[in-house]
XYZ file of C-alpha atoms in Angstrom:
509
model
C 0.000 0.000 0.000
C 0.968 3.652 -0.388
C 3.392 4.842 2.306
C 4.373 8.417 3.087
C 7.049 9.794 5.408
C 7.431 13.080 7.231
C 10.140 14.002 4.744
C 7.615 13.596 1.919
C 5.019 15.614 3.824
C 7.619 18.369 3.958
C 8.105 18.162 0.191
C 4.381 18.270 -0.597
C 3.271 20.738 2.088
C 6.191 23.179 2.178
C 7.783 22.831 -1.243
C 4.498 22.093 -3.074
C 5.926 19.149 -4.943
C 3.491 17.685 -7.472
C 1.578 14.666 -6.180
C 1.557 11.873 -8.761
C -0.916 9.041 -8.360
C 0.294 5.510 -9.012
C -2.100 3.651 -11.321
C -1.885 0.403 -9.359
C -2.838 2.212 -6.140
C -5.769 3.904 -7.849
C -6.860 0.524 -9.162
C -6.883 -0.905 -5.630
C -9.042 1.999 -4.463
C -11.411 1.340 -7.354
C -11.657 -2.335 -6.401
C -12.469 -1.429 -2.801
C -15.242 0.890 -3.972
C -16.643 -1.728 -6.359
C -16.658 -4.344 -3.603
C -18.503 -2.034 -1.186
C -21.037 -1.092 -3.869
C -21.910 -4.724 -4.466
C -21.613 -5.849 -0.821
C -23.979 -3.163 0.495
C -26.837 -3.863 -1.931
C -28.608 -6.287 0.410
C -27.068 -5.421 3.789
C -27.304 -2.757 6.461
C -23.984 -0.883 6.358
C -23.336 2.066 8.642
C -23.150 5.362 6.803
C -24.432 3.989 3.515
C -28.051 3.156 4.206
C -28.221 4.307 7.835
C -28.025 7.638 9.587
C -24.906 8.690 11.451
C -23.927 8.525 15.100
C -27.009 8.059 17.307
C -29.082 8.318 14.112
C -27.574 5.045 12.865
C -30.692 3.293 14.156
C -32.657 4.740 11.256
C -32.545 3.189 7.783
C -32.356 5.579 4.853
C -34.513 5.040 1.783
C -32.685 4.233 -1.440
C -33.720 7.433 -3.195
C -32.171 9.499 -0.362
C -28.803 7.783 -0.074
C -26.971 10.362 -2.162
C -28.569 13.278 -0.284
C -27.443 11.657 2.964
C -23.761 12.165 2.081
C -24.260 15.830 1.157
C -26.358 16.489 4.260
C -23.573 15.080 6.412
C -20.932 17.376 4.912
C -23.071 20.509 5.019
C -24.471 20.001 8.501
C -21.047 19.453 10.057
C -19.338 22.427 8.390
C -19.511 24.376 11.635
C -15.896 25.206 12.486
C -14.792 28.397 14.210
C -11.542 30.173 15.018
C -8.547 30.775 12.808
C -8.309 28.975 9.464
C -5.259 26.764 9.044
C -2.524 28.327 6.962
C -1.543 26.817 3.623
C 1.165 24.498 4.982
C -1.068 22.967 7.627
C -4.077 22.759 5.286
C -2.029 20.970 2.623
C -0.829 18.508 5.244
C -4.430 17.765 6.237
C -5.285 16.998 2.600
C -2.215 14.788 2.299
C -3.130 12.894 5.449
C -6.682 12.253 4.222
C -5.476 11.321 0.753
C -2.898 8.846 2.006
C -5.424 7.211 4.306
C -7.685 6.623 1.297
C -4.763 5.261 -0.724
C -4.567 2.336 1.696
C -7.665 1.130 -0.232
C -9.609 0.188 2.905
C -12.143 3.026 2.888
C -14.449 2.189 0.014
C -14.445 5.734 -1.355
C -14.716 6.452 -5.053
C -11.653 7.302 -7.103
C -13.274 10.681 -7.767
C -12.487 11.670 -4.163
C -8.841 10.747 -4.665
C -8.572 12.697 -7.908
C -10.246 15.762 -6.407
C -7.821 15.880 -3.480
C -4.891 15.582 -5.886
C -6.354 18.349 -8.062
C -6.570 20.659 -5.053
C -2.980 19.898 -4.045
C -1.466 20.275 -7.487
C -3.430 23.417 -8.363
C -2.658 25.274 -5.138
C -6.256 25.360 -3.903
C -6.157 25.713 -0.112
C -9.261 24.519 1.748
C -10.711 26.676 4.504
C -10.336 24.508 7.590
C -10.883 26.092 10.986
C -8.864 25.239 14.087
C -11.838 24.584 16.357
C -14.583 22.018 16.011
C -13.267 18.497 16.431
C -13.546 16.365 19.558
C -11.165 13.903 17.943
C -13.317 10.790 17.859
C -15.556 9.600 15.066
C -12.818 11.498 13.338
C -12.220 15.198 12.853
C -15.804 15.542 11.698
C -16.080 19.322 11.642
C -12.706 20.198 10.113
C -12.894 17.457 7.511
C -16.439 18.516 6.654
C -15.024 21.895 5.665
C -12.548 20.066 3.433
C -15.409 18.033 1.972
C -17.471 21.193 1.481
C -14.698 22.666 -0.634
C -14.266 19.480 -2.647
C -17.945 19.619 -3.666
C -17.463 23.229 -4.754
C -19.046 25.033 -1.817
C -17.801 27.377 0.897
C -14.528 29.274 0.637
C -10.947 28.417 -0.252
C -7.679 30.357 -0.296
C -5.639 31.102 -3.368
C -2.391 33.039 -3.047
C -3.501 33.945 0.472
C -6.826 35.414 -0.616
C -10.168 34.046 0.591
C -12.437 33.352 -2.356
C -15.629 31.444 -3.119
C -14.773 27.859 -3.922
C -17.059 27.686 -6.932
C -15.297 30.624 -8.585
C -11.797 29.241 -8.029
C -12.707 25.777 -9.283
C -14.340 27.236 -12.391
C -11.219 29.250 -13.190
C -9.035 26.174 -12.822
C -11.437 23.919 -14.735
C -11.900 21.647 -11.713
C -15.386 20.201 -11.523
C -17.038 19.942 -8.084
C -16.875 16.444 -6.640
C -19.991 14.322 -7.181
C -20.134 12.104 -4.126
C -21.192 8.489 -4.317
C -22.045 5.692 -1.894
C -20.172 6.611 1.322
C -17.837 9.355 0.039
C -19.166 11.963 2.482
C -18.676 9.757 5.517
C -15.305 8.592 4.199
C -14.103 12.167 3.882
C -14.898 13.221 7.429
C -14.686 10.014 9.467
C -10.962 10.022 10.200
C -8.075 11.559 12.156
C -6.543 13.413 9.223
C -6.848 16.962 10.548
C -5.055 16.243 13.802
C -2.571 13.991 11.982
C -1.763 16.503 9.267
C -1.282 19.205 11.876
C 0.814 16.885 14.015
C 3.080 16.133 11.054
C 3.794 19.830 10.515
C 4.263 20.367 14.245
C 6.901 17.627 14.314
C 8.720 19.066 11.299
C 8.913 22.461 13.005
C 9.767 20.920 16.382
C 12.790 19.156 14.909
C 14.038 22.458 13.498
C 13.501 24.058 16.883
C 15.554 21.417 18.698
C 18.430 22.059 16.318
C 18.217 25.772 17.056
C 18.162 25.063 20.798
C 21.327 22.984 20.437
C 22.846 25.767 18.339
C 21.987 28.469 20.883
C 23.254 26.323 23.752
C 26.533 25.649 21.957
C 27.028 29.322 21.142
C 26.398 30.452 24.706
C 28.928 27.883 25.913
C 31.445 29.470 23.571
C 30.564 33.033 24.516
C 31.132 32.418 28.229
C 34.158 30.136 27.695
C 32.645 27.179 29.527
C 34.349 23.874 30.180
C 33.923 21.147 27.571
C 33.211 18.156 29.801
C 29.469 18.831 30.288
C 28.890 17.770 26.680
C 31.833 15.388 26.396
C 31.383 11.893 25.022
C 32.785 10.326 28.173
C 30.413 12.030 30.595
C 27.272 11.490 28.520
C 28.109 7.898 27.606
C 27.567 6.746 31.185
C 23.926 7.846 31.094
C 22.134 5.510 28.731
C 19.712 7.777 26.894
C 20.016 8.103 23.142
C 18.668 11.655 23.003
C 21.113 12.949 25.589
C 24.042 11.390 23.769
C 22.855 12.797 20.431
C 22.512 16.322 21.850
C 26.007 16.136 23.341
C 27.383 14.904 20.016
C 25.699 17.755 18.143
C 27.156 20.246 20.611
C 30.653 18.796 20.156
C 30.239 18.961 16.393
C 29.019 22.543 16.567
C 31.888 23.912 18.688
C 34.582 22.079 16.712
C 37.381 24.519 15.980
C 36.436 26.893 18.793
C 39.262 28.567 20.685
C 36.932 29.660 23.485
C 35.743 26.361 24.942
C 37.975 25.425 27.860
C 39.304 21.975 28.655
C 38.871 20.756 32.214
C 42.532 19.763 32.029
C 43.421 23.464 32.160
C 41.935 23.710 35.638
C 43.482 20.439 36.748
C 46.916 21.771 35.772
C 46.385 25.235 37.301
C 48.771 25.269 40.269
C 47.840 28.842 41.204
C 44.176 27.836 41.596
C 45.223 25.248 44.172
C 46.647 28.026 46.352
C 43.338 29.954 46.496
C 40.474 29.598 48.945
C 37.969 31.296 46.611
C 37.946 31.051 42.836
C 37.163 33.990 40.559
C 35.590 31.889 37.823
C 32.905 29.276 38.353
C 34.164 25.713 38.619
C 30.869 24.507 37.153
C 28.390 26.465 35.071
C 24.767 27.109 35.986
C 22.399 24.276 35.108
C 20.962 26.053 32.049
C 24.468 25.927 30.548
C 25.840 22.707 32.025
C 22.785 20.408 31.759
C 21.833 20.992 28.131
C 22.220 17.333 27.018
C 20.193 16.146 29.996
C 17.413 18.706 29.341
C 17.244 18.620 25.543
C 17.852 14.850 25.387
C 14.330 13.878 26.509
C 12.946 16.626 24.281
C 14.640 15.029 21.279
C 13.642 11.489 22.283
C 10.005 12.553 22.715
C 9.881 14.250 19.326
C 11.535 11.290 17.606
C 8.986 8.882 19.072
C 6.136 11.244 18.215
C 7.344 11.200 14.612
C 7.076 7.410 14.588
C 3.500 7.566 15.891
C 2.491 10.294 13.433
C 3.959 8.404 10.479
C 2.110 5.277 11.583
C -1.143 7.242 11.685
C -0.422 8.849 8.302
C -0.101 5.391 6.788
C -3.107 3.887 8.534
C -6.755 3.599 7.604
C -8.625 5.640 10.190
C -12.208 5.300 8.930
C -15.299 3.517 10.136
C -16.346 1.128 8.771
C -13.307 -0.550 7.201
C -13.775 -2.225 3.807
C -11.808 -5.432 3.288
C -12.461 -7.136 -0.069
C -9.837 -9.778 0.731
C -11.871 -10.795 3.787
C -15.176 -10.421 1.934
C -16.422 -8.234 4.770
C -16.967 -4.744 6.158
C -15.788 -4.205 9.736
C -17.327 -1.677 12.120
C -15.187 -0.245 14.907
C -13.320 2.841 16.088
C -10.219 3.448 13.994
C -11.295 7.103 13.847
C -10.325 7.573 17.523
C -7.442 10.032 17.859
C -5.858 9.018 21.154
C -2.470 8.206 19.613
C -2.110 11.686 18.155
C -3.665 13.398 21.165
C -1.211 11.857 23.592
C 1.823 12.573 21.405
C 0.843 16.204 20.847
C 0.413 16.639 24.602
C 3.880 15.195 25.134
C 5.372 17.323 22.362
C 3.929 20.568 23.714
C 5.214 19.624 27.180
C 8.795 19.142 25.998
C 8.623 22.225 23.765
C 7.634 24.250 26.812
C 10.622 22.840 28.709
C 12.855 23.729 25.756
C 11.421 27.263 25.838
C 12.097 27.488 29.560
C 15.712 26.468 28.970
C 16.151 29.176 26.337
C 14.531 31.763 28.622
C 16.868 30.798 31.476
C 19.920 31.038 29.222
C 18.674 34.437 28.110
C 18.282 35.510 31.735
C 21.854 34.362 32.377
C 23.071 36.682 29.623
C 20.942 39.584 30.930
C 22.245 39.347 34.502
C 25.826 40.555 34.862
C 25.966 39.122 38.393
C 25.347 35.662 36.970
C 27.529 35.715 33.879
C 30.274 37.937 35.322
C 31.283 38.953 31.818
C 28.705 41.122 30.074
C 27.047 44.433 31.020
C 23.510 44.324 32.461
C 20.956 43.498 29.746
C 23.854 43.350 27.258
C 23.647 47.135 27.236
C 26.205 48.524 24.772
C 25.045 52.110 25.328
C 25.079 54.371 28.372
C 23.884 52.648 31.519
C 20.797 54.347 32.880
C 20.163 56.235 29.659
C 19.966 53.163 27.421
C 18.256 49.848 28.129
C 19.878 47.221 25.921
C 17.834 43.997 25.830
C 15.730 44.773 28.896
C 12.542 45.193 26.860
C 12.892 42.076 24.755
C 13.513 39.959 27.843
C 10.029 40.878 29.074
C 8.572 39.480 25.857
C 10.515 36.224 26.176
C 9.498 35.759 29.806
C 5.838 36.538 29.137
C 5.687 34.194 26.152
C 7.333 31.399 28.125
C 4.745 31.835 30.877
C 1.927 31.450 28.355
C 3.375 28.151 27.153
C 3.622 26.917 30.727
C -0.074 27.671 31.191
C -0.923 25.852 27.933
C 0.943 22.699 28.934
C -1.837 20.952 30.817
C -3.076 17.749 29.190
C -5.845 17.736 26.600
C -5.623 13.955 26.224
C -7.380 13.450 29.570
C -10.040 16.116 28.990
C -12.690 14.025 27.308
C -16.242 15.396 27.434
C -19.125 13.087 26.407
C -21.293 14.433 23.588
C -23.391 13.308 20.601
C -26.193 11.994 22.846
C -23.458 10.110 24.714
C -22.729 8.019 21.635
C -19.279 9.610 21.796
C -18.935 9.006 25.514
C -15.123 9.167 25.546
C -13.181 11.144 22.970
C -9.559 12.096 22.272
C -9.641 15.872 21.771
C -6.659 15.172 19.506
C -7.118 18.156 17.238
C -7.315 20.480 20.228
C -4.052 18.947 21.397
C -2.448 19.540 17.984
C -3.746 23.128 17.866
C -2.361 23.949 21.311
C 0.939 22.260 20.473
C 1.056 24.510 17.405
C 0.667 27.577 19.643
C 3.355 26.378 22.053
C 5.618 25.798 19.051
C 4.972 29.339 17.806
C 5.813 30.696 21.258
C 9.007 28.663 21.368
C 10.214 30.113 18.080
C 9.468 33.620 19.365
C 11.537 33.081 22.500
C 14.270 31.414 20.442
C 14.381 34.443 18.126
C 15.002 36.776 21.047
C 17.559 34.448 22.606
C 19.631 33.983 19.449
C 19.616 37.770 18.972
C 20.871 38.175 22.538
C 23.639 35.645 21.954
C 24.768 37.603 18.893
C 24.669 40.794 20.974
C 26.888 39.073 23.543
C 29.285 37.987 20.801
C 29.606 41.596 19.655
C 30.497 42.545 23.238
C 33.416 40.104 23.293
C 36.945 41.406 22.828
C 37.935 41.250 19.125
C 40.499 38.525 19.775
C 37.837 36.458 21.593
C 35.335 36.935 18.804
C 37.882 35.670 16.321
C 38.196 32.427 18.311
C 34.556 31.466 17.729
C 33.934 28.164 15.983
C 33.221 28.299 12.238
C 29.634 27.210 12.948
C 29.104 30.009 15.455
C 30.505 32.556 13.012
C 28.152 31.265 10.303
C 25.034 31.480 12.498
C 26.124 34.906 13.757
C 26.392 36.142 10.160
C 22.931 34.772 9.281
C 21.306 36.490 12.247
C 23.171 39.741 11.629
C 21.595 39.919 8.177
C 18.256 40.288 9.961
C 19.019 41.935 13.299
C 21.751 44.475 14.006
C 23.969 45.074 17.011
C 22.048 47.244 19.472
C 23.727 50.355 20.875
C 21.053 53.037 20.766
C 17.501 52.269 21.860
C 15.536 51.366 18.737
C 12.344 49.307 18.356
C 13.153 45.612 18.088
C 9.815 44.131 16.974
C 10.712 44.082 13.280
C 14.076 42.453 13.931
C 12.452 39.812 16.117
C 9.897 39.109 13.385
C 12.617 38.805 10.731
C 14.669 36.387 12.826
C 11.517 34.432 13.733
C 10.612 33.995 10.066
C 14.131 32.887 9.219
C 14.671 30.311 11.957
C 11.174 28.846 11.640
C 10.898 28.583 7.866
C 14.467 27.638 6.940
C 14.975 23.844 6.887
C 17.414 22.895 9.600
C 17.470 19.168 10.278
C 19.058 16.927 12.863
């Protein structure tokens, strides 16, 4: 069956690579549809000749079966809140499409072709963030997708909101004519939360790399000892993520003349004669414990990727059509608990990552802590100028919001649908909140990396020259978007420019 990876999601959602349907896969979908058409002629099959949810107890007359599918889509197009941006919306379409390409859903090939037409013609469905309870599928959000596929509602083209019918007419795309169970197939799945989760993971992996980068650069700037991220120290704690973070830090600072070897202190005979040392023997935890803090973040994100890819390549409908078993199975593959739990875990570790960056930033702001830089990295006149005092407020406030958002959605089920849906996943809510925590993390990271570059500019010229090649490269990239601060000037545009760069530039572990 068709299999898709997160790397391919990135190609189709971000880079807008053309989606090409394999003929053998389309043939399998067609066979599944043909089997369901024949199998359902003399049987009661949920969603074909019955109502939906609690209304499944009512049989639908033959002459109303087609109307049933349209009524389902229209009645559930009730989303509110912000519409998903193009990247997230494309990922939702990809997730629904790939689920259908498993050939277990019994949808018509027309549904497949319409989704591909939307993707390849740059038609962005209007899908709102709020509406799904994450069981029986993302009914509301996917109904909005279905509404657009049948030529109704609104879509986005080049960022502009337009009537779907007008856009489809201009692109010579005919509205989808739904058959059999196409309406139910479109909305009865986890594809909104899964598509969003896929994009969240892609961004989260970039963010971890930036956190490792920032942590490595601050170690250089303050001339810390090298053993906190040494292979020997981290090898005795048996966590893959921790060891990977330490390795990335070692790779990043390679060639640095600022990182100190612990051997220097061991050989310092004058230090042995002192009762109090001028420089810290060990750094603060936000500097020294980076592998131990970012390690579980990385491990969590890596496992979440595995879960998301499994969901992307699963059939998450109800019922499931299995021609090879000569049967149709009714169950709950639409339940989003796997995604809900992983998005809760991801937002939790992203908040911890944000807290680490905020603490490192605070270390740079406080001259009593770092013992090297002026208060708030102020390169102007103390008292008259304020340096990075203002931007620190923004970082601290944003971090606090993420902390408040980090309670679990996974355990917040509320029964609804006449108690037919008596326990639900709230998976899309979890993905939406994780998306917000991710956005916050990039905002704090933008401020922190700017502060690190400010600190670098406050180093003595000979110290600055000793930076690692990687640190010099990142410094140059940030300096193209945010300048050294001497006089007090508004920083919001610089923060926005750095935010856009670090979030949208591929940066993989």
